[in-house]
mmCIF file of C-alpha atoms and ligand atoms in Angstrom:
data_model
loop_
_atom_site.group_PDB
_atom_site.id
_atom_site.type_symbol
_atom_site.label_atom_id
_atom_site.label_comp_id
_atom_site.label_asym_id
_atom_site.label_seq_id
_atom_site.Cartn_x
_atom_site.Cartn_y
_atom_site.Cartn_z
ATOM 1 C CA MET A 1 67.556 26.353 170.179
ATOM 2 C CA THR A 2 71.686 26.935 169.356
ATOM 3 C CA GLU A 3 73.216 28.113 166.598
ATOM 4 C CA ALA A 4 74.408 24.543 165.458
ATOM 5 C CA ASN A 5 71.137 23.260 165.748
ATOM 6 C CA LEU A 6 69.681 25.950 163.685
ATOM 7 C CA LYS A 7 72.185 25.144 161.111
ATOM 8 C CA ARG A 8 71.226 21.265 160.885
ATOM 9 C CA GLU A 9 67.902 22.668 159.592
ATOM 10 C CA ARG A 10 68.797 24.914 156.862
ATOM 11 C CA LEU A 11 70.311 23.924 153.703
ATOM 12 C CA ARG A 12 71.706 26.448 150.923
ATOM 13 C CA ILE A 13 69.470 26.884 147.633
ATOM 14 C CA ASN A 14 70.332 28.327 144.503
ATOM 15 C CA GLU A 15 66.741 28.529 143.188
ATOM 16 C CA ILE A 16 63.147 26.775 143.574
ATOM 17 C CA PHE A 17 61.100 26.847 140.556
ATOM 18 C CA HIS A 18 58.008 24.952 138.594
ATOM 19 C CA SER A 19 58.910 23.563 135.530
ATOM 20 C CA LEU A 20 58.621 20.256 133.353
ATOM 21 C CA GLN A 21 60.503 17.363 134.305
ATOM 22 C CA GLY A 22 62.823 17.131 131.342
ATOM 23 C CA GLU A 23 64.893 13.970 132.045
ATOM 24 C CA ALA A 24 64.318 10.539 133.291
ATOM 25 C CA ASP A 25 61.390 8.391 134.540
ATOM 26 C CA ALA A 26 59.018 11.305 135.327
ATOM 27 C CA VAL A 27 59.539 13.227 132.023
ATOM 28 C CA GLY A 28 56.888 15.469 131.019
ATOM 29 C CA TYR A 29 55.311 15.627 134.552
ATOM 30 C CA PRO A 30 55.366 19.224 136.286
ATOM 31 C CA THR A 31 57.781 19.438 138.641
ATOM 32 C CA VAL A 32 58.646 21.828 141.680
ATOM 33 C CA PHE A 33 62.719 21.866 141.226
ATOM 34 C CA VAL A 34 64.873 22.696 144.504
ATOM 35 C CA ARG A 35 68.564 23.377 143.710
ATOM 36 C CA LEU A 36 70.758 23.312 146.154
ATOM 37 C CA THR A 37 74.213 25.135 145.813
ATOM 38 C CA GLY A 38 77.645 23.874 145.563
ATOM 39 C CA CYS A 39 79.100 20.582 143.501
ATOM 40 C CA PRO A 40 82.747 19.340 143.989
ATOM 41 C CA LEU A 41 82.821 18.412 140.512
ATOM 42 C CA ARG A 42 83.762 20.543 137.486
ATOM 43 C CA CYS A 43 82.714 18.285 134.699
ATOM 44 C CA GLN A 44 83.326 20.520 131.285
ATOM 45 C CA TYR A 45 79.647 20.175 129.807
ATOM 46 C CA CYS A 46 78.099 21.661 133.191
ATOM 47 C CA ASP A 47 75.138 23.443 132.320
ATOM 48 C CA THR A 48 74.355 24.683 135.794
ATOM 49 C CA GLU A 49 77.801 26.315 137.190
ATOM 50 C CA TYR A 50 76.000 29.303 138.280
ATOM 51 C CA ALA A 51 74.740 27.077 141.236
ATOM 52 C CA PHE A 52 78.210 26.483 142.128
ATOM 53 C CA HIS A 53 78.426 29.234 144.540
ATOM 54 C CA ALA A 54 75.241 31.342 144.371
ATOM 55 C CA GLY A 55 72.602 31.089 147.109
ATOM 56 C CA ASP A 56 70.674 31.649 150.137
ATOM 57 C CA TRP A 57 69.931 29.746 153.370
ATOM 58 C CA HIS A 58 66.683 28.422 153.833
ATOM 59 C CA ASP A 59 64.901 26.787 156.596
ATOM 60 C CA LEU A 60 63.782 23.107 155.429
ATOM 61 C CA ASP A 61 60.576 24.322 157.372
ATOM 62 C CA ALA A 62 60.462 26.821 154.709
ATOM 63 C CA ILE A 63 61.120 24.903 151.527
ATOM 64 C CA VAL A 64 58.800 22.358 151.982
ATOM 65 C CA GLU A 65 56.207 25.265 152.262
ATOM 66 C CA ARG A 66 57.552 26.894 149.150
ATOM 67 C CA VAL A 67 57.392 23.319 147.453
ATOM 68 C CA SER A 68 53.904 22.961 148.151
ATOM 69 C CA SER A 69 52.697 26.367 147.347
ATOM 70 C CA PHE A 70 52.974 25.079 143.790
ATOM 71 C CA GLY A 71 50.115 22.650 143.958
ATOM 72 C CA THR A 72 52.100 20.124 141.981
ATOM 73 C CA ARG A 73 52.786 16.443 142.709
ATOM 74 C CA HIS A 74 56.403 16.028 141.326
ATOM 75 C CA VAL A 75 59.150 17.800 143.274
ATOM 76 C CA CYS A 76 62.902 16.986 141.992
ATOM 77 C CA VAL A 77 65.805 17.957 144.281
ATOM 78 C CA THR A 78 69.333 19.065 142.243
ATOM 79 C CA GLY A 79 72.202 20.869 141.893
ATOM 80 C CA GLY A 80 74.896 21.308 141.608
ATOM 81 C CA GLU A 81 75.499 18.090 143.708
ATOM 82 C CA PRO A 82 72.632 18.181 146.499
ATOM 83 C CA LEU A 83 74.313 15.602 148.572
ATOM 84 C CA ALA A 84 77.172 17.700 149.448
ATOM 85 C CA GLN A 85 74.962 19.331 151.660
ATOM 86 C CA PRO A 86 74.121 16.453 154.412
ATOM 87 C CA ASN A 87 70.998 17.967 155.452
ATOM 88 C CA CYS A 88 69.361 17.221 152.257
ATOM 89 C CA LEU A 89 68.865 14.138 153.275
ATOM 90 C CA THR A 90 66.429 15.417 155.821
ATOM 91 C CA LEU A 91 65.018 17.287 153.280
ATOM 92 C CA LEU A 92 64.088 14.543 150.915
ATOM 93 C CA THR A 93 62.445 12.179 153.910
ATOM 94 C CA ARG A 94 60.187 15.945 154.717
ATOM 95 C CA LEU A 95 59.246 15.997 150.878
ATOM 96 C CA CYS A 96 58.443 12.179 151.340
ATOM 97 C CA ASP A 97 56.691 12.538 154.466
ATOM 98 C CA ALA A 98 54.671 15.433 152.915
ATOM 99 C CA GLY A 99 53.335 13.125 150.185
ATOM 100 C CA PHE A 100 55.344 14.339 147.020
ATOM 101 C CA GLU A 101 56.686 12.135 144.259
ATOM 102 C CA VAL A 102 60.139 12.604 145.176
ATOM 103 C CA SER A 103 63.468 12.220 142.848
ATOM 104 C CA LEU A 104 66.971 13.200 143.391
ATOM 105 C CA GLU A 105 69.624 14.221 140.809
ATOM 106 C CA THR A 106 73.095 13.500 142.148
ATOM 107 C CA SER A 107 76.830 13.251 140.496
ATOM 108 C CA GLY A 108 77.003 9.602 141.024
ATOM 109 C CA ALA A 109 80.186 10.429 143.519
ATOM 110 C CA LEU A 110 78.816 11.312 146.359
ATOM 111 C CA ASP A 111 77.292 7.969 148.700
ATOM 112 C CA ILE A 112 73.482 7.583 148.093
ATOM 113 C CA ALA A 113 73.065 4.846 151.026
ATOM 114 C CA GLU A 114 71.316 6.969 153.550
ATOM 115 C CA VAL A 115 68.934 8.796 150.629
ATOM 116 C CA ASP A 116 65.377 8.074 151.936
ATOM 117 C CA ALA A 117 63.896 4.538 150.116
ATOM 118 C CA ARG A 118 60.837 6.565 148.662
ATOM 119 C CA VAL A 119 62.937 8.480 146.330
ATOM 120 C CA SER A 120 64.058 7.742 143.002
ATOM 121 C CA ARG A 121 67.361 8.310 142.780
ATOM 122 C CA VAL A 122 69.172 9.495 139.036
ATOM 123 C CA VAL A 123 72.668 9.109 139.636
ATOM 124 C CA ASP A 124 75.205 10.014 137.137
ATOM 125 C CA VAL A 125 77.665 7.905 135.484
ATOM 126 C CA LYS A 126 80.456 10.319 134.394
ATOM 127 C CA THR A 127 82.283 9.085 130.886
ATOM 128 C CA PRO A 128 85.838 10.210 130.109
ATOM 129 C CA GLY A 129 83.913 12.973 127.882
ATOM 130 C CA SER A 130 83.327 14.903 131.596
ATOM 131 C CA ARG A 131 86.268 14.761 132.580
ATOM 132 C CA GLU A 132 85.429 13.613 135.855
ATOM 133 C CA ALA A 133 85.217 9.690 135.284
ATOM 134 C CA ALA A 134 87.743 9.121 138.382
ATOM 135 C CA ARG A 135 84.954 10.309 140.676
ATOM 136 C CA ASN A 136 82.162 7.525 140.047
ATOM 137 C CA ARG A 137 81.513 5.658 142.907
ATOM 138 C CA SER A 138 81.056 2.005 142.119
ATOM 139 C CA GLU A 139 79.982 0.923 145.587
ATOM 140 C CA ASN A 140 76.546 2.859 145.046
ATOM 141 C CA PHE A 141 75.521 0.221 142.233
ATOM 142 C CA PRO A 142 74.755 -2.512 144.897
ATOM 143 C CA LEU A 143 72.123 -0.007 145.991
ATOM 144 C CA LEU A 144 70.438 0.468 143.119
ATOM 145 C CA THR A 145 66.650 -0.642 142.306
ATOM 146 C CA GLN A 146 64.313 -0.592 140.059
ATOM 147 C CA ARG A 147 63.006 3.065 141.241
ATOM 148 C CA ASP A 148 66.456 4.159 140.460
ATOM 149 C CA GLN A 149 68.005 5.137 136.934
ATOM 150 C CA LEU A 150 71.593 5.429 135.896
ATOM 151 C CA LYS A 151 72.052 8.223 133.576
ATOM 152 C CA PHE A 152 75.359 8.403 131.379
ATOM 153 C CA VAL A 153 75.584 11.497 129.303
ATOM 154 C CA ILE A 154 77.666 10.928 126.048
ATOM 155 C CA CYS A 155 80.054 13.703 124.427
ATOM 156 C CA SER A 156 81.638 11.439 122.075
ATOM 157 C CA ARG A 157 82.103 7.769 119.792
ATOM 158 C CA GLU A 158 84.869 6.997 122.523
ATOM 159 C CA ASP A 159 82.184 7.745 125.702
ATOM 160 C CA TYR A 160 80.185 5.457 123.824
ATOM 161 C CA ASP A 161 82.248 2.476 123.625
ATOM 162 C CA TRP A 162 83.824 3.398 127.134
ATOM 163 C CA SER A 163 79.906 3.111 128.614
ATOM 164 C CA LYS A 164 78.885 -0.089 126.966
ATOM 165 C CA ALA A 165 81.811 -1.719 128.406
ATOM 166 C CA TYR A 166 81.289 0.113 131.653
ATOM 167 C CA LEU A 167 77.803 -1.149 131.647
ATOM 168 C CA GLN A 168 79.213 -5.125 131.637
ATOM 169 C CA GLU A 169 82.229 -4.687 133.707
ATOM 170 C CA HIS A 170 80.000 -3.632 136.287
ATOM 171 C CA GLY A 171 76.713 -5.845 136.072
ATOM 172 C CA LEU A 172 74.409 -2.755 135.233
ATOM 173 C CA PRO A 173 71.779 -3.928 132.628
ATOM 174 C CA GLY A 174 68.821 -5.240 134.769
ATOM 175 C CA ARG A 175 69.864 -3.815 138.224
ATOM 176 C CA CYS A 176 68.015 -0.419 137.055
ATOM 177 C CA GLN A 177 66.740 1.736 134.451
ATOM 178 C CA VAL A 178 69.934 2.972 132.180
ATOM 179 C CA LEU A 179 69.794 6.186 130.593
ATOM 180 C CA PHE A 180 72.124 7.679 127.411
ATOM 181 C CA SER A 181 71.957 11.100 126.976
ATOM 182 C CA PRO A 182 73.614 13.086 124.500
ATOM 183 C CA SER A 183 75.719 16.111 125.827
ATOM 184 C CA TYR A 184 73.826 19.360 124.663
ATOM 185 C CA THR A 185 75.933 20.675 121.409
ATOM 186 C CA GLN A 186 78.396 18.228 121.498
ATOM 187 C CA MET A 187 76.954 14.669 120.767
ATOM 188 C CA PRO A 188 74.503 14.685 117.616
ATOM 189 C CA PRO A 189 71.762 13.203 118.888
ATOM 190 C CA ALA A 190 70.525 11.201 115.909
ATOM 191 C CA THR A 191 74.024 9.907 115.820
ATOM 192 C CA LEU A 192 73.889 8.317 119.578
ATOM 193 C CA ALA A 193 70.269 6.732 118.723
ATOM 194 C CA GLU A 194 71.683 4.984 115.733
ATOM 195 C CA TRP A 195 74.378 3.669 117.632
ATOM 196 C CA ILE A 196 72.015 2.089 120.406
ATOM 197 C CA LEU A 197 69.837 0.746 117.791
ATOM 198 C CA ALA A 198 72.608 -0.561 115.855
ATOM 199 C CA ASP A 199 74.455 -2.325 118.851
ATOM 200 C CA ARG A 200 70.631 -3.411 119.869
ATOM 201 C CA LEU A 201 71.667 -1.542 123.013
ATOM 202 C CA GLN A 202 69.003 -2.132 125.713
ATOM 203 C CA VAL A 203 68.950 1.411 127.389
ATOM 204 C CA ARG A 204 66.925 3.865 127.443
ATOM 205 C CA PHE A 205 67.633 6.909 124.791
ATOM 206 C CA GLN A 206 66.594 10.266 126.056
ATOM 207 C CA LEU A 207 66.665 13.949 125.417
ATOM 208 C CA GLN A 208 66.413 17.016 127.798
ATOM 209 C CA LEU A 209 62.428 17.914 126.967
ATOM 210 C CA HIS A 210 63.450 21.623 128.718
ATOM 211 C CA LYS A 211 66.661 22.019 126.422
ATOM 212 C CA ILE A 212 64.116 21.417 123.211
ATOM 213 C CA LEU A 213 61.484 23.370 124.378
ATOM 214 C CA TRP A 214 63.321 26.631 125.981
ATOM 215 C CA GLY A 215 66.829 26.186 125.242
ATOM 216 C CA ASP A 216 70.146 26.007 127.795
ATOM 217 C CA VAL A 217 68.343 28.775 130.326
ATOM 218 C CA PRO A 218 68.393 28.900 134.366
ATOM 219 C CA GLY A 219 64.788 28.412 136.018
ATOM 220 C CA LYS A 220 63.843 26.287 133.086
HETATM 221 S S1 SF4 B 301 78.005 17.259 138.411
HETATM 222 FE FE1 SF4 B 301 76.499 18.104 137.807
HETATM 223 S S2 SF4 B 301 76.655 20.522 138.682
HETATM 224 FE FE2 SF4 B 301 78.644 19.345 139.588
HETATM 225 S S3 SF4 B 301 80.123 19.951 137.597
HETATM 226 FE FE3 SF4 B 301 79.032 18.082 136.872
HETATM 227 S S4 SF4 B 301 77.120 18.258 135.943
HETATM 228 FE FE4 SF4 B 301 77.553 20.062 136.965
#
């Protein structure tokens, strides 16, 4: 195999670990997380900056083998921005082929069209409070199905009002599940919950379960 071919079968991985899924539809399930290195965005609240640059190259076969070694059904491929490495698409398909329930956490800034249809995609919509709202890729929205989720991380009342308007502007209610999550340390969770209830907003409120259990630490 040429060096180029070898590169096509590898990914740069920041960490692989076993924890409880803290967010989205599979929340609470024991899950293996595969965190890929690198992200082209710089959200002001980012809690995985350690994944921007650090990581080692691993063969895809070795990654699937390591995931299998944990003996759990759910796998979440995350980052960073996992789709920034094109081989991520191949990994997702290999994990589906191996029989795992696979989810992908992505920033919403990159094309999701080629992601294996068996994968549950959790796609961020970046609010103004993230300082990356200009990166939202609305071309992804028509591709979303009931298997997928759109996630808004709300930092303030301004973010909340913006998100409500954004949902309507892009015809998003009903297309897939919509998650509103308070920005950790920036948005009091109960305040966001009260706003959602007062507005009868048909979105799903969520807290990051892993941070309630363990705090803001890597590898959990
Ligand atoms: S997209 Fe995710 S990993 Fe990238 S900067 Fe934003 S929060 Fe951090």
